[in-house]
mmCIF file of C-alpha atoms in Angstrom:
data_model
loop_
_atom_site.group_PDB
_atom_site.id
_atom_site.type_symbol
_atom_site.label_atom_id
_atom_site.label_comp_id
_atom_site.label_asym_id
_atom_site.label_seq_id
_atom_site.Cartn_x
_atom_site.Cartn_y
_atom_site.Cartn_z
ATOM 1 C CA MET A 81 55.046 -10.221 117.277
ATOM 2 C CA LYS A 82 53.058 -8.229 119.750
ATOM 3 C CA LYS A 83 51.824 -4.974 118.188
ATOM 4 C CA TYR A 84 53.001 -1.664 119.627
ATOM 5 C CA VAL A 85 50.344 0.263 121.411
ATOM 6 C CA PRO A 86 50.992 4.010 121.206
ATOM 7 C CA SER A 87 50.659 5.993 124.405
ATOM 8 C CA TRP A 88 48.244 8.318 122.666
ATOM 9 C CA HIS A 89 45.835 5.494 121.774
ATOM 10 C CA ASP A 90 43.254 5.508 124.549
ATOM 11 C CA ASP A 91 40.153 3.239 124.052
ATOM 12 C CA GLU A 92 38.254 5.986 122.083
ATOM 13 C CA VAL A 93 41.204 6.676 119.726
ATOM 14 C CA ARG A 94 41.836 2.938 119.259
ATOM 15 C CA ALA A 95 38.129 2.395 118.397
ATOM 16 C CA LEU A 96 38.218 5.214 115.855
ATOM 17 C CA SER A 97 41.398 3.806 114.343
ATOM 18 C CA GLU A 98 39.666 0.402 113.851
ATOM 19 C CA LEU A 99 36.614 2.185 112.348
ATOM 20 C CA ALA A 100 38.937 4.152 109.983
ATOM 21 C CA ALA A 101 40.812 0.989 108.947
ATOM 22 C CA GLY A 102 37.587 -0.757 107.921
ATOM 23 C CA PHE A 103 36.438 2.376 106.000
ATOM 24 C CA PHE A 104 39.580 2.634 104.049
ATOM 25 C CA GLU A 105 39.668 -1.040 103.174
ATOM 26 C CA ARG A 106 35.995 -1.249 102.259
ATOM 27 C CA GLU A 107 35.317 2.128 100.601
ATOM 28 C CA VAL A 108 38.693 3.237 99.166
ATOM 29 C CA VAL A 109 41.121 0.414 98.633
ATOM 30 C CA ALA A 110 38.482 -2.113 97.430
ATOM 31 C CA ASN A 111 37.480 0.328 94.657
ATOM 32 C CA ASN A 112 41.000 1.379 93.775
ATOM 33 C CA GLU A 113 40.758 0.395 90.076
ATOM 34 C CA LYS A 114 37.652 2.615 89.631
ATOM 35 C CA TRP A 115 39.208 5.582 91.395
ATOM 36 C CA GLU A 116 42.454 5.283 89.429
ATOM 37 C CA ALA A 117 40.616 5.143 86.082
ATOM 38 C CA GLN A 118 38.705 8.314 86.731
ATOM 39 C CA ARG A 119 41.534 10.043 88.636
ATOM 40 C CA ARG A 120 39.402 10.987 91.634
ATOM 41 C CA ILE A 121 37.426 9.399 94.432
ATOM 42 C CA ASP A 122 33.634 9.799 94.233
ATOM 43 C CA ARG A 123 32.012 12.361 96.415
ATOM 44 C CA ASP A 124 29.742 9.806 98.224
ATOM 45 C CA VAL A 125 32.881 8.279 99.771
ATOM 46 C CA TRP A 126 33.417 11.708 101.428
ATOM 47 C CA HIS A 127 29.764 11.671 102.621
ATOM 48 C CA THR A 128 30.295 8.165 104.149
ATOM 49 C CA ALA A 129 33.440 9.287 105.891
ATOM 50 C CA GLY A 130 31.514 12.203 107.277
ATOM 51 C CA GLN A 131 28.600 10.082 108.428
ATOM 52 C CA LEU A 132 31.122 7.771 110.268
ATOM 53 C CA GLY A 133 32.661 10.678 111.991
ATOM 54 C CA LEU A 134 36.064 10.381 110.221
ATOM 55 C CA LEU A 135 36.283 13.941 109.029
ATOM 56 C CA CYS A 136 37.457 16.956 111.144
ATOM 57 C CA CYS A 137 37.710 14.726 114.265
ATOM 58 C CA SER A 138 39.432 17.400 116.351
ATOM 59 C CA ILE A 139 37.294 20.338 115.236
ATOM 60 C CA PRO A 140 34.963 21.509 118.056
ATOM 61 C CA GLU A 141 31.441 20.020 118.156
ATOM 62 C CA GLU A 142 29.905 23.462 117.938
ATOM 63 C CA TYR A 143 31.272 23.686 114.364
ATOM 64 C CA GLY A 144 30.125 20.222 113.414
ATOM 65 C CA GLY A 145 33.429 18.403 114.232
ATOM 66 C CA GLY A 146 34.124 15.479 116.424
ATOM 67 C CA GLY A 147 35.251 17.501 119.377
ATOM 68 C CA GLY A 148 38.306 15.328 119.954
ATOM 69 C CA THR A 149 42.040 16.034 120.142
ATOM 70 C CA PHE A 150 44.388 15.890 117.176
ATOM 71 C CA ALA A 151 45.131 12.311 118.277
ATOM 72 C CA HIS A 152 41.726 11.422 116.786
ATOM 73 C CA ASP A 153 42.654 12.900 113.405
ATOM 74 C CA LEU A 154 46.089 11.135 113.535
ATOM 75 C CA ALA A 155 44.391 7.803 114.178
ATOM 76 C CA VAL A 156 42.501 8.186 110.870
ATOM 77 C CA PHE A 157 45.629 9.198 108.912
ATOM 78 C CA GLU A 158 47.716 6.392 110.383
ATOM 79 C CA ALA A 159 44.928 3.872 109.504
ATOM 80 C CA GLN A 160 44.998 5.323 106.012
ATOM 81 C CA GLY A 161 48.636 4.637 105.672
ATOM 82 C CA TYR A 162 48.170 1.077 107.061
ATOM 83 C CA ALA A 163 45.395 0.427 104.470
ATOM 84 C CA GLY A 164 47.857 1.168 101.707
ATOM 85 C CA ASP A 165 45.979 4.275 100.515
ATOM 86 C CA LEU A 166 47.448 7.740 100.091
ATOM 87 C CA ALA A 167 45.107 8.955 97.459
ATOM 88 C CA PHE A 168 42.040 9.970 99.459
ATOM 89 C CA GLY A 169 42.811 13.557 100.350
ATOM 90 C CA VAL A 170 41.434 13.425 103.899
ATOM 91 C CA SER A 171 44.650 14.565 105.558
ATOM 92 C CA VAL A 172 44.592 17.797 103.567
ATOM 93 C CA HIS A 173 40.841 18.242 104.097
ATOM 94 C CA SER A 174 40.605 17.504 107.849
ATOM 95 C CA GLY A 175 44.115 17.805 109.093
ATOM 96 C CA ILE A 176 45.218 20.921 107.329
ATOM 97 C CA VAL A 177 42.413 23.069 105.708
ATOM 98 C CA ALA A 178 39.963 22.689 108.587
ATOM 99 C CA HIS A 179 42.612 23.636 111.108
ATOM 100 C CA TYR A 180 43.561 26.857 109.255
ATOM 101 C CA ILE A 181 39.891 27.941 109.456
ATOM 102 C CA ASN A 182 39.484 26.807 113.115
ATOM 103 C CA GLU A 183 42.713 28.475 114.246
ATOM 104 C CA TYR A 184 42.702 31.696 112.239
ATOM 105 C CA GLY A 185 39.052 32.085 111.000
ATOM 106 C CA THR A 186 36.352 34.391 112.335
ATOM 107 C CA GLU A 187 33.250 33.010 113.987
ATOM 108 C CA GLU A 188 31.328 33.571 110.721
ATOM 109 C CA GLN A 189 33.999 31.804 108.651
ATOM 110 C CA LYS A 190 34.009 28.834 111.016
ATOM 111 C CA ARG A 191 30.222 28.516 110.894
ATOM 112 C CA THR A 192 30.181 28.889 107.124
ATOM 113 C CA TRP A 193 32.798 26.214 106.253
ATOM 114 C CA LEU A 194 33.510 23.837 109.044
ATOM 115 C CA PRO A 195 30.114 22.003 109.461
ATOM 116 C CA GLY A 196 30.011 21.204 105.768
ATOM 117 C CA MET A 197 33.610 20.020 105.842
ATOM 118 C CA ALA A 198 32.815 17.695 108.798
ATOM 119 C CA SER A 199 29.838 16.164 106.997
ATOM 120 C CA GLY A 200 31.717 15.724 103.692
ATOM 121 C CA GLN A 201 29.346 18.130 101.846
ATOM 122 C CA ILE A 202 32.130 20.671 101.411
ATOM 123 C CA LEU A 203 35.524 19.450 100.201
ATOM 124 C CA GLY A 204 38.538 21.551 101.018
ATOM 125 C CA ALA A 205 41.983 22.142 99.446
ATOM 126 C CA ILE A 206 44.991 24.338 100.186
ATOM 127 C CA GLY A 207 46.857 26.283 97.528
ATOM 128 C CA MET A 208 50.504 26.902 98.386
ATOM 129 C CA THR A 209 52.669 25.332 95.726
ATOM 130 C CA GLU A 210 53.188 27.103 92.380
ATOM 131 C CA PRO A 211 55.123 26.163 89.177
ATOM 132 C CA GLY A 212 57.995 28.313 90.426
ATOM 133 C CA ALA A 213 57.570 27.930 94.267
ATOM 134 C CA GLY A 214 57.563 24.684 96.184
ATOM 135 C CA SER A 215 59.313 24.352 99.536
ATOM 136 C CA ASP A 216 60.272 28.089 99.345
ATOM 137 C CA LEU A 217 56.886 29.575 100.162
ATOM 138 C CA LYS A 218 58.233 33.113 100.165
ATOM 139 C CA ALA A 219 58.652 32.785 96.298
ATOM 140 C CA ILE A 220 54.970 32.565 95.538
ATOM 141 C CA ARG A 221 53.754 34.886 92.834
ATOM 142 C CA THR A 222 49.962 34.707 92.971
ATOM 143 C CA THR A 223 48.750 38.167 93.759
ATOM 144 C CA ALA A 224 45.712 39.631 95.503
ATOM 145 C CA VAL A 225 45.207 43.330 94.871
ATOM 146 C CA ARG A 226 42.759 45.191 97.044
ATOM 147 C CA ASP A 227 39.797 46.706 95.094
ATOM 148 C CA GLY A 228 37.310 48.181 97.581
ATOM 149 C CA ASP A 229 35.858 45.317 99.727
ATOM 150 C CA HIS A 230 37.360 42.638 97.439
ATOM 151 C CA TYR A 231 40.677 41.271 96.492
ATOM 152 C CA VAL A 232 41.384 40.547 92.780
ATOM 153 C CA VAL A 233 43.386 37.385 92.536
ATOM 154 C CA ASN A 234 45.679 36.426 89.695
ATOM 155 C CA GLY A 235 48.086 33.467 89.502
ATOM 156 C CA SER A 236 48.301 29.737 89.272
ATOM 157 C CA LYS A 237 48.874 26.824 91.688
ATOM 158 C CA THR A 238 50.083 23.301 90.983
ATOM 159 C CA PHE A 239 50.221 19.913 92.798
ATOM 160 C CA ILE A 240 46.975 20.738 94.576
ATOM 161 C CA THR A 241 45.444 17.822 96.411
ATOM 162 C CA ASN A 242 41.653 17.638 95.897
ATOM 163 C CA GLY A 243 42.191 20.277 93.229
ATOM 164 C CA SER A 244 39.529 19.226 90.665
ATOM 165 C CA SER A 245 36.913 18.377 93.338
ATOM 166 C CA ALA A 246 37.310 21.039 95.965
ATOM 167 C CA ASP A 247 34.462 23.433 96.782
ATOM 168 C CA MET A 248 36.796 25.825 98.599
ATOM 169 C CA ILE A 249 40.506 26.469 98.893
ATOM 170 C CA VAL A 250 42.646 28.244 101.453
ATOM 171 C CA LEU A 251 44.881 30.159 99.007
ATOM 172 C CA ALA A 252 48.323 31.605 99.749
ATOM 173 C CA VAL A 253 48.663 34.972 97.953
ATOM 174 C CA LYS A 254 50.924 38.070 97.836
ATOM 175 C CA THR A 255 48.959 41.031 99.075
ATOM 176 C CA ASP A 256 52.189 43.062 99.072
ATOM 177 C CA PRO A 257 54.651 41.670 96.540
ATOM 178 C CA LYS A 258 57.445 43.951 97.752
ATOM 179 C CA ALA A 259 57.266 42.842 101.339
ATOM 180 C CA GLY A 260 58.688 39.351 101.007
ATOM 181 C CA ALA A 261 57.356 36.924 103.667
ATOM 182 C CA ARG A 262 55.410 39.812 105.308
ATOM 183 C CA GLY A 263 53.498 40.325 102.154
ATOM 184 C CA ILE A 264 51.795 36.895 102.153
ATOM 185 C CA SER A 265 48.130 36.457 103.147
ATOM 186 C CA LEU A 266 45.672 33.574 103.176
ATOM 187 C CA LEU A 267 42.266 33.809 101.510
ATOM 188 C CA ILE A 268 39.399 31.450 101.602
ATOM 189 C CA VAL A 269 38.179 31.179 97.991
ATOM 190 C CA ASP A 270 34.683 29.719 97.256
ATOM 191 C CA LEU A 271 35.307 27.693 94.115
ATOM 192 C CA ARG A 272 31.675 27.017 93.451
ATOM 193 C CA ASP A 273 30.482 29.205 90.521
ATOM 194 C CA CYS A 274 33.748 31.144 90.725
ATOM 195 C CA SER A 275 34.237 33.370 87.720
ATOM 196 C CA GLY A 276 37.821 33.429 86.502
ATOM 197 C CA PHE A 277 38.773 30.169 88.219
ATOM 198 C CA THR A 278 39.586 27.123 86.101
ATOM 199 C CA VAL A 279 40.966 23.651 86.752
ATOM 200 C CA GLY A 280 43.818 22.676 84.513
ATOM 201 C CA ARG A 281 45.241 19.142 84.201
ATOM 202 C CA VAL A 282 44.606 16.498 86.681
ATOM 203 C CA LEU A 283 48.322 15.505 86.900
ATOM 204 C CA ASP A 284 49.658 12.217 85.705
ATOM 205 C CA LYS A 285 51.734 11.141 88.707
ATOM 206 C CA VAL A 286 54.084 8.239 89.335
ATOM 207 C CA GLY A 287 51.800 7.076 92.200
ATOM 208 C CA GLN A 288 48.667 8.047 94.020
ATOM 209 C CA HIS A 289 46.848 7.763 90.720
ATOM 210 C CA ALA A 290 43.326 8.046 92.354
ATOM 211 C CA ALA A 291 44.141 11.393 93.818
ATOM 212 C CA ASP A 292 42.921 14.430 91.752
ATOM 213 C CA THR A 293 46.110 16.379 92.114
ATOM 214 C CA SER A 294 45.600 19.352 89.847
ATOM 215 C CA GLU A 295 46.750 22.587 88.334
ATOM 216 C CA LEU A 296 44.615 25.604 89.169
ATOM 217 C CA SER A 297 44.393 28.988 87.534
ATOM 218 C CA PHE A 298 42.955 32.230 88.866
ATOM 219 C CA VAL A 299 42.329 35.217 86.445
ATOM 220 C CA ASP A 300 40.811 38.308 87.994
ATOM 221 C CA VAL A 301 38.972 36.179 90.645
ATOM 222 C CA ARG A 302 37.137 38.532 93.080
ATOM 223 C CA VAL A 303 37.374 37.355 96.686
ATOM 224 C CA PRO A 304 35.658 39.380 99.433
ATOM 225 C CA VAL A 305 38.026 40.866 101.990
ATOM 226 C CA SER A 306 35.906 39.237 104.633
ATOM 227 C CA ASN A 307 37.302 35.904 103.361
ATOM 228 C CA ARG A 308 40.798 36.740 104.521
ATOM 229 C CA LEU A 309 42.157 34.458 107.302
ATOM 230 C CA GLY A 310 43.514 36.697 110.020
ATOM 231 C CA GLU A 311 45.319 39.995 109.421
ATOM 232 C CA GLU A 312 46.819 40.920 106.037
ATOM 233 C CA GLY A 313 50.436 40.006 105.811
ATOM 234 C CA ARG A 314 50.247 37.255 108.447
ATOM 235 C CA GLY A 315 49.967 34.352 106.069
ATOM 236 C CA PHE A 316 53.600 33.187 106.058
ATOM 237 C CA GLY A 317 53.623 32.855 109.840
ATOM 238 C CA GLN A 318 50.315 30.988 109.753
ATOM 239 C CA LEU A 319 51.681 28.652 107.057
ATOM 240 C CA VAL A 320 54.861 28.027 109.098
ATOM 241 C CA ALA A 321 52.975 27.250 112.249
ATOM 242 C CA GLN A 322 50.555 24.799 110.634
ATOM 243 C CA LEU A 323 53.325 22.984 108.761
ATOM 244 C CA VAL A 324 54.477 21.417 112.057
ATOM 245 C CA GLN A 325 51.160 19.623 112.212
ATOM 246 C CA GLU A 326 51.164 18.817 108.560
ATOM 247 C CA ARG A 327 54.567 17.044 108.851
ATOM 248 C CA LEU A 328 53.298 15.018 111.815
ATOM 249 C CA ILE A 329 50.393 13.817 109.659
ATOM 250 C CA ILE A 330 52.754 12.578 106.944
ATOM 251 C CA ALA A 331 54.929 10.799 109.595
ATOM 252 C CA ALA A 332 51.831 9.009 110.902
ATOM 253 C CA GLN A 333 50.798 7.882 107.413
ATOM 254 C CA ALA A 334 54.421 6.600 106.843
ATOM 255 C CA SER A 335 54.344 4.655 110.107
ATOM 256 C CA GLY A 336 51.112 2.920 109.157
ATOM 257 C CA ALA A 337 52.382 2.137 105.680
ATOM 258 C CA MET A 338 55.675 0.571 107.039
ATOM 259 C CA ASN A 339 53.791 -1.768 109.343
ATOM 260 C CA ARG A 340 51.409 -2.931 106.588
ATOM 261 C CA ALA A 341 54.214 -3.436 104.109
ATOM 262 C CA VAL A 342 56.103 -5.741 106.577
ATOM 263 C CA GLU A 343 52.883 -7.635 107.427
ATOM 264 C CA GLU A 344 52.022 -8.171 103.747
ATOM 265 C CA THR A 345 55.583 -9.408 103.042
ATOM 266 C CA VAL A 346 55.732 -11.799 106.011
ATOM 267 C CA ALA A 347 52.581 -13.350 104.746
ATOM 268 C CA TYR A 348 53.793 -13.609 101.138
ATOM 269 C CA VAL A 349 57.233 -15.067 101.951
ATOM 270 C CA LYS A 350 55.660 -17.693 104.184
ATOM 271 C CA SER A 351 53.291 -18.831 101.422
ATOM 272 C CA ARG A 352 55.790 -18.660 98.527
ATOM 273 C CA GLN A 353 58.016 -21.673 97.745
ATOM 274 C CA ALA A 354 61.521 -21.745 96.253
ATOM 275 C CA PHE A 355 63.958 -24.679 96.039
ATOM 276 C CA GLY A 356 61.700 -26.810 98.270
ATOM 277 C CA HIS A 357 61.295 -24.265 101.098
ATOM 278 C CA SER A 358 59.259 -21.207 101.901
ATOM 279 C CA LEU A 359 61.034 -17.986 101.199
ATOM 280 C CA PHE A 360 60.837 -17.220 104.900
ATOM 281 C CA GLU A 361 63.082 -20.134 105.762
ATOM 282 C CA PHE A 362 65.958 -18.543 103.884
ATOM 283 C CA GLN A 363 68.157 -16.582 106.300
ATOM 284 C CA ASN A 364 68.450 -13.512 104.042
ATOM 285 C CA THR A 365 64.639 -13.236 103.923
ATOM 286 C CA ALA A 366 64.269 -13.591 107.671
ATOM 287 C CA PHE A 367 67.045 -11.117 108.338
ATOM 288 C CA GLU A 368 65.666 -8.537 105.902
ATOM 289 C CA LEU A 369 62.243 -8.732 107.585
ATOM 290 C CA ALA A 370 63.871 -8.590 111.082
ATOM 291 C CA GLU A 371 65.518 -5.332 110.005
ATOM 292 C CA CYS A 372 62.411 -3.909 108.394
ATOM 293 C CA GLN A 373 60.280 -4.757 111.542
ATOM 294 C CA THR A 374 62.924 -3.052 113.733
ATOM 295 C CA ILE A 375 62.884 0.061 111.578
ATOM 296 C CA ALA A 376 59.137 0.144 111.686
ATOM 297 C CA ARG A 377 58.994 -0.275 115.411
ATOM 298 C CA THR A 378 61.656 2.363 116.254
ATOM 299 C CA CYS A 379 59.789 4.752 113.921
ATOM 300 C CA GLU A 380 56.589 4.049 115.798
ATOM 301 C CA VAL A 381 58.248 4.869 119.093
ATOM 302 C CA PHE A 382 59.677 8.112 117.859
ATOM 303 C CA LEU A 383 56.316 9.041 116.322
ATOM 304 C CA ASP A 384 54.667 8.275 119.615
ATOM 305 C CA HIS A 385 57.063 10.735 121.346
ATOM 306 C CA CYS A 386 56.373 13.401 118.772
ATOM 307 C CA ILE A 387 52.613 13.031 119.025
ATOM 308 C CA ARG A 388 52.723 13.264 122.896
ATOM 309 C CA GLU A 389 54.711 16.387 122.530
ATOM 310 C CA HIS A 390 52.289 17.850 119.987
ATOM 311 C CA LEU A 391 49.232 17.090 122.129
ATOM 312 C CA ARG A 392 50.945 18.984 124.923
ATOM 313 C CA GLY A 393 51.687 21.847 122.633
ATOM 314 C CA ASP A 394 55.483 21.280 122.938
ATOM 315 C CA LEU A 395 56.436 19.874 119.540
ATOM 316 C CA ASP A 396 58.796 22.280 117.828
ATOM 317 C CA ALA A 397 59.574 22.781 114.161
ATOM 318 C CA ALA A 398 62.874 20.859 114.294
ATOM 319 C CA GLU A 399 61.358 17.710 115.878
ATOM 320 C CA ALA A 400 58.420 17.829 113.400
ATOM 321 C CA ALA A 401 61.038 18.040 110.641
ATOM 322 C CA MET A 402 62.882 15.060 112.113
ATOM 323 C CA ALA A 403 59.627 13.001 112.156
ATOM 324 C CA LYS A 404 58.714 13.927 108.583
ATOM 325 C CA TYR A 405 62.207 13.390 107.173
ATOM 326 C CA TRP A 406 63.112 10.251 109.054
ATOM 327 C CA LEU A 407 59.834 8.306 108.794
ATOM 328 C CA THR A 408 59.334 9.075 105.127
ATOM 329 C CA ASP A 409 62.951 8.068 104.348
ATOM 330 C CA LYS A 410 62.336 4.797 106.220
ATOM 331 C CA GLN A 411 58.994 4.309 104.667
ATOM 332 C CA CYS A 412 60.611 4.318 101.204
ATOM 333 C CA GLU A 413 63.395 2.027 102.393
ATOM 334 C CA VAL A 414 61.126 -0.482 104.042
ATOM 335 C CA VAL A 415 58.623 -0.642 101.169
ATOM 336 C CA ASP A 416 61.511 -0.986 98.643
ATOM 337 C CA ARG A 417 63.017 -3.980 100.594
ATOM 338 C CA CYS A 418 59.578 -5.562 100.840
ATOM 339 C CA VAL A 419 59.106 -5.231 97.027
ATOM 340 C CA GLN A 420 62.392 -7.006 96.603
ATOM 341 C CA LEU A 421 61.295 -9.916 98.823
ATOM 342 C CA HIS A 422 58.165 -10.334 96.615
ATOM 343 C CA GLY A 423 60.343 -10.818 93.539
ATOM 344 C CA GLY A 424 58.727 -10.175 90.223
ATOM 345 C CA TYR A 425 55.304 -10.023 91.848
ATOM 346 C CA GLY A 426 56.396 -7.039 93.837
ATOM 347 C CA TYR A 427 56.516 -5.060 90.601
ATOM 348 C CA MET A 428 52.915 -6.041 89.700
ATOM 349 C CA ARG A 429 50.317 -3.415 90.583
ATOM 350 C CA GLU A 430 47.796 -6.105 91.581
ATOM 351 C CA TYR A 431 49.785 -6.536 94.694
ATOM 352 C CA LEU A 432 49.381 -3.913 97.410
ATOM 353 C CA VAL A 433 53.154 -3.601 98.034
ATOM 354 C CA ALA A 434 53.731 -2.437 94.460
ATOM 355 C CA ARG A 435 51.166 0.348 94.744
ATOM 356 C CA MET A 436 52.673 1.278 98.139
ATOM 357 C CA TYR A 437 56.007 1.524 96.434
ATOM 358 C CA GLU A 438 54.650 3.967 93.829
ATOM 359 C CA ASP A 439 52.821 6.088 96.458
ATOM 360 C CA ALA A 440 55.591 6.331 98.949
ATOM 361 C CA ARG A 441 58.181 8.237 96.940
ATOM 362 C CA VAL A 442 56.385 11.594 97.031
ATOM 363 C CA GLN A 443 56.268 11.524 100.804
ATOM 364 C CA LYS A 444 59.902 12.643 100.823
ATOM 365 C CA ILE A 445 58.975 15.690 98.693
ATOM 366 C CA TYR A 446 55.743 17.348 99.704
ATOM 367 C CA ALA A 447 55.144 19.419 102.961
ATOM 368 C CA GLY A 448 58.771 20.552 102.505
ATOM 369 C CA ALA A 449 61.372 18.312 100.842
ATOM 370 C CA ASN A 450 63.434 16.263 103.140
ATOM 371 C CA GLU A 451 66.559 18.255 102.311
ATOM 372 C CA VAL A 452 64.622 21.305 103.648
ATOM 373 C CA MET A 453 63.764 19.298 106.801
ATOM 374 C CA LYS A 454 67.457 18.654 107.390
ATOM 375 C CA GLY A 455 68.075 22.378 107.040
ATOM 376 C CA ILE A 456 65.473 23.071 109.741
ATOM 377 C CA ILE A 457 66.980 20.529 112.036
ATOM 378 C CA ALA A 458 70.543 21.861 111.439
ATOM 379 C CA LYS A 459 69.477 25.461 112.312
ATOM 380 C CA SER A 460 68.217 24.247 115.674
ATOM 381 C CA LEU A 461 71.646 22.726 116.626
#
């Protein structure tokens, strides 16, 4: 079948997508057993990604980035999903953390952090989720109390991507615990030689085993006031604004994963024999794959629309929520059906589709659970 060519894929974006696909296959997926055993991906992989220009693609060149549009970043994230990897935390690093700094940071903050992030020398994380606060960001309890020209930070974060490896983190804190959403601020915390900061467990997850998703603790950590992103109390608005882009990232990864799952399964059922025929020759198999391919294609088309809207600055929170909810739901459905068509081998982790099955489930939870996405959509009606 002819592949769908998204409208946002010009020659440059397409070339970057192909470069990224080769990188993920060669550097990440090929070494999956090693990464899973040590629960993190080696730093030299980040350096390689930086050298290839796969990090911070849409950050301005003056700050070390690629100088492209967000379409360039999305091409990398979509290629990651297609490769069958969701463990390398590039979407958080390049698609989220770098954009908080570029959007809200001072000139000094941009020049301090962005060039190192683009080269892979500085690894970024974002700290929103807490043991008692997930999709409800207003419920965070980590505090930052002003003490002269510093904030004193106390609290804990969990489910933090790149948590045990990060050199810096954009941290959501309560600078005024009595002010609700208006009491939230964002701080850049330098985690290198940071007194009072500790990494807890690297979490034992159902999937994404190579990702160093971690628990973090902050006890009387002193952070210069100059490390605050924007004005005090503006953090919740900053988080809400950037979540639109974050949800589009996840949708792009889901689209790539669906297409790869279908391709892998078509190849498998054509080679696998049962009762004297290939599995593909059975009508049920053919119809299942026809439905999965149709789902993947319609998701691609909707994603294409959302990306065009985003590149024009017109994608609203409701449509971003639709993309995140719908594509991750369909990702889980398509991958599950592809596992079924693999039979017993679909449950063996040596097969890519089995690992994709493990990795897909959390897509419906992070960046706002899909139930929350439906609430956002409903409020817009």
